[in-house]
mmCIF file of C-alpha atoms in Angstrom:
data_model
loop_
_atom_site.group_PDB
_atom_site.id
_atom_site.type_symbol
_atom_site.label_atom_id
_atom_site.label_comp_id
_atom_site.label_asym_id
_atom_site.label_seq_id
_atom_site.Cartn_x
_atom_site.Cartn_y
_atom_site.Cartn_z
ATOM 1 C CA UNK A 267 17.851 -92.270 -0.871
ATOM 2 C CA UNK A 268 20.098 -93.934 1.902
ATOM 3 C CA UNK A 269 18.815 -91.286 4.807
ATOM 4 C CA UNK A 270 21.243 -92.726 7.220
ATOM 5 C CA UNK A 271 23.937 -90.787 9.077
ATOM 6 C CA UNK A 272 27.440 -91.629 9.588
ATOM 7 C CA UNK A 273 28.986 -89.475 11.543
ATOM 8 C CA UNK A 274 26.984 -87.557 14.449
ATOM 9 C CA UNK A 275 25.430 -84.151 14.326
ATOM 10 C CA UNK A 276 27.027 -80.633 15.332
ATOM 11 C CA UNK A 277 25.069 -79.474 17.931
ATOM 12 C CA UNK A 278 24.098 -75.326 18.093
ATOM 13 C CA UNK A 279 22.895 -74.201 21.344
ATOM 14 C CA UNK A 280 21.129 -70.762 20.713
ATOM 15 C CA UNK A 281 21.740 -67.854 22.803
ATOM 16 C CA UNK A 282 18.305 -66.532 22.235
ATOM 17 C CA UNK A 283 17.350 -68.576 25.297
ATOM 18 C CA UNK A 284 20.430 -67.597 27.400
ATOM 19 C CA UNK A 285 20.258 -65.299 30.437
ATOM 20 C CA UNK A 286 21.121 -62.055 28.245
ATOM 21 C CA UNK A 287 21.776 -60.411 31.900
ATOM 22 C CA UNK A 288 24.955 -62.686 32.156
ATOM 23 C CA UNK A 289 26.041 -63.583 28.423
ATOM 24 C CA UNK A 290 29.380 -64.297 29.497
ATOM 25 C CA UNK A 291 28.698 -66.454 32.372
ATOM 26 C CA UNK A 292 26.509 -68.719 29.652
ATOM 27 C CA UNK A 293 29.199 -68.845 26.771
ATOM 28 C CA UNK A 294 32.035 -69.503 28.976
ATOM 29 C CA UNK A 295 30.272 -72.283 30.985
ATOM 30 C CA UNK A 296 29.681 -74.178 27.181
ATOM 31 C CA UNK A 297 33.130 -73.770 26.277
ATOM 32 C CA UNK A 298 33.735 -77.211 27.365
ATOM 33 C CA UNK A 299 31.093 -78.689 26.378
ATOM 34 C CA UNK A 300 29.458 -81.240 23.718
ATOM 35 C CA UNK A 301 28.373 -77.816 22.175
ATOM 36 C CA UNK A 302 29.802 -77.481 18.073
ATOM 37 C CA UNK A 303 29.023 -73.858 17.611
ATOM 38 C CA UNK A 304 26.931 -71.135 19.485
ATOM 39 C CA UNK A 305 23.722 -70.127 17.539
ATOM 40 C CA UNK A 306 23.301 -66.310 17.377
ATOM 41 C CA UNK A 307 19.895 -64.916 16.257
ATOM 42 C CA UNK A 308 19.757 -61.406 14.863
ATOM 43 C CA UNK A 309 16.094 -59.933 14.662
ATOM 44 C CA UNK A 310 15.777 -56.643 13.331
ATOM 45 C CA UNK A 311 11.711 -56.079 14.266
ATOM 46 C CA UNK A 312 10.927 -55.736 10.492
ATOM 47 C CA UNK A 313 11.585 -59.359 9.087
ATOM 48 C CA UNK A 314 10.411 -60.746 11.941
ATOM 49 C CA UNK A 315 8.261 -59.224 14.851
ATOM 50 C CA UNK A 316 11.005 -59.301 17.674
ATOM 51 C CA UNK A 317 14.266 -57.768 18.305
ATOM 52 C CA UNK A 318 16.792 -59.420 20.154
ATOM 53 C CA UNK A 319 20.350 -58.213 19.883
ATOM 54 C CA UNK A 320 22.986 -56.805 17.439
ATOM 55 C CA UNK A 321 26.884 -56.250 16.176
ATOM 56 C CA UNK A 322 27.929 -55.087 20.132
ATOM 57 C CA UNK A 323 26.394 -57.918 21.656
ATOM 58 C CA UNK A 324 27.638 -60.225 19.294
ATOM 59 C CA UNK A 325 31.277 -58.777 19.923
ATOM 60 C CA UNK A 326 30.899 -59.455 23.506
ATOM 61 C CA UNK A 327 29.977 -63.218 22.934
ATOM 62 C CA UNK A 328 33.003 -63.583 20.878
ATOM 63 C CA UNK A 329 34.758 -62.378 23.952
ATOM 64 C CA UNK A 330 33.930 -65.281 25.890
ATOM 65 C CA UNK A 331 33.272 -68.104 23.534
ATOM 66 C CA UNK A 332 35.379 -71.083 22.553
ATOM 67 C CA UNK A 333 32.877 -72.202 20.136
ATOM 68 C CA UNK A 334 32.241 -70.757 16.094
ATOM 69 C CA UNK A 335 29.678 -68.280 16.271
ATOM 70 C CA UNK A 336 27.073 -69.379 13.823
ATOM 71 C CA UNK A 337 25.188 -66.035 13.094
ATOM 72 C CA UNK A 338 21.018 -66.209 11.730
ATOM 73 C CA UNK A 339 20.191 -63.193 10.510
ATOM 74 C CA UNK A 340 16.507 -62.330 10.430
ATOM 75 C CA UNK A 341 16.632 -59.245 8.736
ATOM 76 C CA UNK A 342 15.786 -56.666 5.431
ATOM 77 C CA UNK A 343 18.623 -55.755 3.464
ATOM 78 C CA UNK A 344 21.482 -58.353 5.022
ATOM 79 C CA UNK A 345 24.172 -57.631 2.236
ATOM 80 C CA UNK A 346 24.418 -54.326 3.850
ATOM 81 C CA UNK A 347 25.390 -55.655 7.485
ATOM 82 C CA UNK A 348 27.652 -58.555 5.903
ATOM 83 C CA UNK A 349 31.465 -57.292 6.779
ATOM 84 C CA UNK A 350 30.296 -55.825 9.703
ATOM 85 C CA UNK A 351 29.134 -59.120 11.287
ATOM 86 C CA UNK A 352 31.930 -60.855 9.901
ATOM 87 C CA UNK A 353 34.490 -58.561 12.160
ATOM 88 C CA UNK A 354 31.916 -58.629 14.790
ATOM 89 C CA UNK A 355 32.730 -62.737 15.550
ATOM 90 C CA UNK A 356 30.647 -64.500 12.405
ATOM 91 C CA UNK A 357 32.131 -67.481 11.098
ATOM 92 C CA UNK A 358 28.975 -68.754 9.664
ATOM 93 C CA UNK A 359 26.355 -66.318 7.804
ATOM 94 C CA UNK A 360 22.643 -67.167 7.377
ATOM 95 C CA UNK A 361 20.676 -65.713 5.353
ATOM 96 C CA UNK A 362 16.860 -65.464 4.890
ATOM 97 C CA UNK A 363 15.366 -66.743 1.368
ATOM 98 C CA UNK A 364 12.621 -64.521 1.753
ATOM 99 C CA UNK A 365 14.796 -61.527 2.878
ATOM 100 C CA UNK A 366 17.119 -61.615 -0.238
ATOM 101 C CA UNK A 367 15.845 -60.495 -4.110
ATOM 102 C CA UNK A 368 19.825 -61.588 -5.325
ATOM 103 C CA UNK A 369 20.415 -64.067 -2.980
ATOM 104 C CA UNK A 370 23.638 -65.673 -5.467
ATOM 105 C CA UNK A 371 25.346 -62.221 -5.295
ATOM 106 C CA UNK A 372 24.864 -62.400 -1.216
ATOM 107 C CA UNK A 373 26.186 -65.721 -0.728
ATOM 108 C CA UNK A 374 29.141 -64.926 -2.696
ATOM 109 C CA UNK A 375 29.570 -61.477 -0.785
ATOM 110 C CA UNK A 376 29.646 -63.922 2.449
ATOM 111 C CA UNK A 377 31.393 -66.362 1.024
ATOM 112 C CA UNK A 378 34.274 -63.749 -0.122
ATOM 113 C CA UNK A 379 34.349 -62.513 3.348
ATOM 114 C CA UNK A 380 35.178 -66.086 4.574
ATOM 115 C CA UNK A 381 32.494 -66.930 6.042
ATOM 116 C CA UNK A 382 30.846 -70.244 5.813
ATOM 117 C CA UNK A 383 27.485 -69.041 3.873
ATOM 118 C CA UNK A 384 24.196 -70.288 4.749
ATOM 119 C CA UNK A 385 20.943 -69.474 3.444
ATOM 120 C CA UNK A 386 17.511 -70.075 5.844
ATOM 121 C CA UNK A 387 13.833 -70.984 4.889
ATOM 122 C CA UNK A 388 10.685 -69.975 6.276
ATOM 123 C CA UNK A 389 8.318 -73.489 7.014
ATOM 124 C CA UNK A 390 6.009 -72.145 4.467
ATOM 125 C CA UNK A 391 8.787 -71.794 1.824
ATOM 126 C CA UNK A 392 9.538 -75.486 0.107
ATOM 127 C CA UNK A 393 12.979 -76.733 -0.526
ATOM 128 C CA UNK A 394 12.873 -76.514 -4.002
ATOM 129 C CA UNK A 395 13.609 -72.889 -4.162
ATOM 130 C CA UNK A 396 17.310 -73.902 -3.581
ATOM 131 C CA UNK A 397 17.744 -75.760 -6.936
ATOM 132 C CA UNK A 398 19.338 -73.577 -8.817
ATOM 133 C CA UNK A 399 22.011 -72.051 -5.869
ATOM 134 C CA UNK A 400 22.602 -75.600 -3.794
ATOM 135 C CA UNK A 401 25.860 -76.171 -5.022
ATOM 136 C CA UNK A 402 26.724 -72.729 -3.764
ATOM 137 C CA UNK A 403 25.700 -72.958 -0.198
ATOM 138 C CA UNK A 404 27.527 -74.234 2.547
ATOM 139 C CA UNK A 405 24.848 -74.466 4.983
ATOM 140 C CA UNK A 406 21.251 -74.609 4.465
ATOM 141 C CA UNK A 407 18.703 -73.794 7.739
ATOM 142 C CA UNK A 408 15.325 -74.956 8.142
ATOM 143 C CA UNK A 409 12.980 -73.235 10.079
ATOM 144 C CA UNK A 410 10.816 -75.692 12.018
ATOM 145 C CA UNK A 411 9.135 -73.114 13.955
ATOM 146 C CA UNK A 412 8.067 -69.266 12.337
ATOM 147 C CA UNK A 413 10.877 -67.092 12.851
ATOM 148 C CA UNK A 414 10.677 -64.577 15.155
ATOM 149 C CA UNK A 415 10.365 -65.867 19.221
ATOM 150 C CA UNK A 416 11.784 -68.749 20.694
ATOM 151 C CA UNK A 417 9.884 -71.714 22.733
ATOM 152 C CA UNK A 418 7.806 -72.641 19.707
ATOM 153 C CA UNK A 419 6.366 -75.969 19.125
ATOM 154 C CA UNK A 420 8.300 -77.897 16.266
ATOM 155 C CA UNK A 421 6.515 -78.246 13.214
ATOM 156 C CA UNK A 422 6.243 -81.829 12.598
ATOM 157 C CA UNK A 423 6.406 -81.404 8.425
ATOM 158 C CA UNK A 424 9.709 -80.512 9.156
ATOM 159 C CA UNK A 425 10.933 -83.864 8.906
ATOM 160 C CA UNK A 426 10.034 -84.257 5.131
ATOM 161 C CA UNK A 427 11.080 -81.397 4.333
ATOM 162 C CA UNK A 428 14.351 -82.359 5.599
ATOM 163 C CA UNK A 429 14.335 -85.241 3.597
ATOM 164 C CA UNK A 430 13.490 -83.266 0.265
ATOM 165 C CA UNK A 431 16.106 -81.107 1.150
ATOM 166 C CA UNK A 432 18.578 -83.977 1.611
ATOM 167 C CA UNK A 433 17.814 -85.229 -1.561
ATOM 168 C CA UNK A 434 17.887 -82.107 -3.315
ATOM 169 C CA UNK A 435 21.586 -81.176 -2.189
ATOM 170 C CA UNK A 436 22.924 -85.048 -3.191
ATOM 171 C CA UNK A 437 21.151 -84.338 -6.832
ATOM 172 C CA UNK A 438 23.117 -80.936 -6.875
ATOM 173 C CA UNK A 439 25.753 -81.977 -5.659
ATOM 174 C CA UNK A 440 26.426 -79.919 -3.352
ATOM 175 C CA UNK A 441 28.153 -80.428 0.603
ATOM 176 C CA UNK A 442 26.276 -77.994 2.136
ATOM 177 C CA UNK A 443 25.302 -78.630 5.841
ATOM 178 C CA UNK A 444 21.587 -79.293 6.742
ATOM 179 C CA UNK A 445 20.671 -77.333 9.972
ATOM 180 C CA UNK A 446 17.382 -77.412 11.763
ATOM 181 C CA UNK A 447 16.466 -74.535 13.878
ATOM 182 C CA UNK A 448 13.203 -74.277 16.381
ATOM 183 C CA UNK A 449 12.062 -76.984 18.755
ATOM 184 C CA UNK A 450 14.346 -78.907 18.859
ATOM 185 C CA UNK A 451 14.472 -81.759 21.475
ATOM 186 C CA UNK A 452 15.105 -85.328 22.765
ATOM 187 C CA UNK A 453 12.002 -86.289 21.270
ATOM 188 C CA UNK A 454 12.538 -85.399 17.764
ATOM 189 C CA UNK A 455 16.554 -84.872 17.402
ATOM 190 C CA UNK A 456 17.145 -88.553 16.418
ATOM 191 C CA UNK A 457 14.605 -88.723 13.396
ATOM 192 C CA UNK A 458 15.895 -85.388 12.302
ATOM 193 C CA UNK A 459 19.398 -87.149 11.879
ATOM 194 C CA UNK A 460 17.714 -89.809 10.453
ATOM 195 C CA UNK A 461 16.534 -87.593 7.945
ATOM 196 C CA UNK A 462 19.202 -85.659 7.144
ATOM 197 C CA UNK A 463 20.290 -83.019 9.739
ATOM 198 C CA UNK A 464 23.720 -82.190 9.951
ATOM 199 C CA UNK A 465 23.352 -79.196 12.334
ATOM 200 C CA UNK A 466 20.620 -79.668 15.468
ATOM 201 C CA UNK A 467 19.939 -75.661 17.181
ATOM 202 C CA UNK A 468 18.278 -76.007 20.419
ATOM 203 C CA UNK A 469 17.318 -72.978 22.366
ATOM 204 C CA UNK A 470 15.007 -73.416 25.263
ATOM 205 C CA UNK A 471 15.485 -76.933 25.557
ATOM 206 C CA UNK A 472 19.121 -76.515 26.550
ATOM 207 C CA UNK A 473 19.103 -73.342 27.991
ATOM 208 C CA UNK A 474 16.397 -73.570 30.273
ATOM 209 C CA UNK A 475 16.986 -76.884 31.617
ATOM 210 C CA UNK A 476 18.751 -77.420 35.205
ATOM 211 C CA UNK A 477 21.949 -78.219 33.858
ATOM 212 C CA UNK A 478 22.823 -76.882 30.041
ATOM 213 C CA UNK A 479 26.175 -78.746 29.823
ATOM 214 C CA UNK A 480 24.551 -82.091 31.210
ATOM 215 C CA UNK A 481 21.789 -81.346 28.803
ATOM 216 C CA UNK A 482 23.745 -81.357 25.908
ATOM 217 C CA UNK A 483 26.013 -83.993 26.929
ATOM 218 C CA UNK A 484 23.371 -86.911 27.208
ATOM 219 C CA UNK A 485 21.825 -85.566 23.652
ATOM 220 C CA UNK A 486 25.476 -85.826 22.424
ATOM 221 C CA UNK A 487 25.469 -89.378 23.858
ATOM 222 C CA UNK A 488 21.984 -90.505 22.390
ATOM 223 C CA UNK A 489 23.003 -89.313 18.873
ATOM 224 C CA UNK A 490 26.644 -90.495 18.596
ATOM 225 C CA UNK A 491 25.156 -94.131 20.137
ATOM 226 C CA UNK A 492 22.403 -94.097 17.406
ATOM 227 C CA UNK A 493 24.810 -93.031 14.572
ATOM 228 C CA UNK A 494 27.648 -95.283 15.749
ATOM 229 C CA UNK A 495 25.294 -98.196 15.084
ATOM 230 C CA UNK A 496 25.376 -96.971 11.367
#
């Protein structure tokens, strides 16, 4: 498999690690910049030990941002939530894996809400799983840190699954996005692409660096210069 990519990555800055005290401030200072969509992660405290924010928050954001909101829901029961986070700002839907006994019937529910429909795995979940729905998905999201917190370390397997994945989706056929989510940073963005990312999510490493914008700007430049050579 030709791992190589040709055109560069969309990059997903995730509010998680924004100052939730000004939310507007943050989304309206990346509407010009190399940012591709905003990241939101909803934790209910039962899939995941954390809660971080829901539907009115996620309203507000769509407010303020220029960007897609690309919505990761960490929850039980998400086909119950599904419209309601569609009219709250989604234009991508995540789903977990583990989260969802008939995961085909939610993918089409999000899919017939016009949503782009994603579904997420867990780093202890393999990418095989996917086989028999891949040419159904529109986005696929690997965890490469647990889900639940941000500031993780990145799990370095990540990268083959990645590749598995990569190969997996070609054999299906299918056009569905790669995204990684969790630790994601200069150091390890480039062999991600190199993989088979599509879709990088960075959290802390944009969010609490000086300069966000300038952040994502020079990682914009490293991976358009490295995929331009391709």
């Amino acid at each position: 498999m030709n791992s190589t990519r040709r055109i560069a990555p969309l990059l997903a800055p995730s509010m998680l690690a924004a100052d939730f005290a000004n939310l507007q401030a943050e989304a309206e200072r990346l509407a010009g910049s190399a940012a591709d969509w905003l990241h939101c992660d909803i934790m209910d405290g039962r899939f995941v030990p954390n809660i971080s924010f829901g539907l009115p928050v996620l309203e507000a954001i769509k407010r303020h941002a220029a960007q897609p909101l690309d919505v990761h829901l960490m929850i039980e029961e998400p086909q119950h939530y599904l419209e309601a986070f569609r009219d709250a700002g989604a234009a991508n839907i995540t789903v977990h894996y583990e989260a969802c006994t008939h995961l085909h019937r939610v993918i089409q529910q999000i899919k017939k809400l016009g949503c782009r429909a994603g579904v997420a795995l867990n780093p202890h979940t393999p990418a095989w799983v996917l086989q028999d729905i891949a040419a159904d998905l529109d986005l696929v999201c690997v965890m490469s840190v647990n889900p639940g917190f941000g500031g993780q370390a990145f799990i370095p397997n990540t990268l083959r699954k990645v590749a598995e994945l990569k190969e997996l989706l070609v054999d299906a056929g299918s056009d569905a996005l790669i995204e990684v989510d969790g630790g994601v940073n200069q150091d390890n963005a480039l062999p991600l692409v190199e993989a088979g990312a599509d879709v990088l999510v960075a959290g802390n490493f944009v969010f609490k660096s000086p300069d966000p914008v300038a952040t994502l700007a020079d990682l914009r430049a490293i991976l358009s210069a490295a995929t331009a050579e391709h």
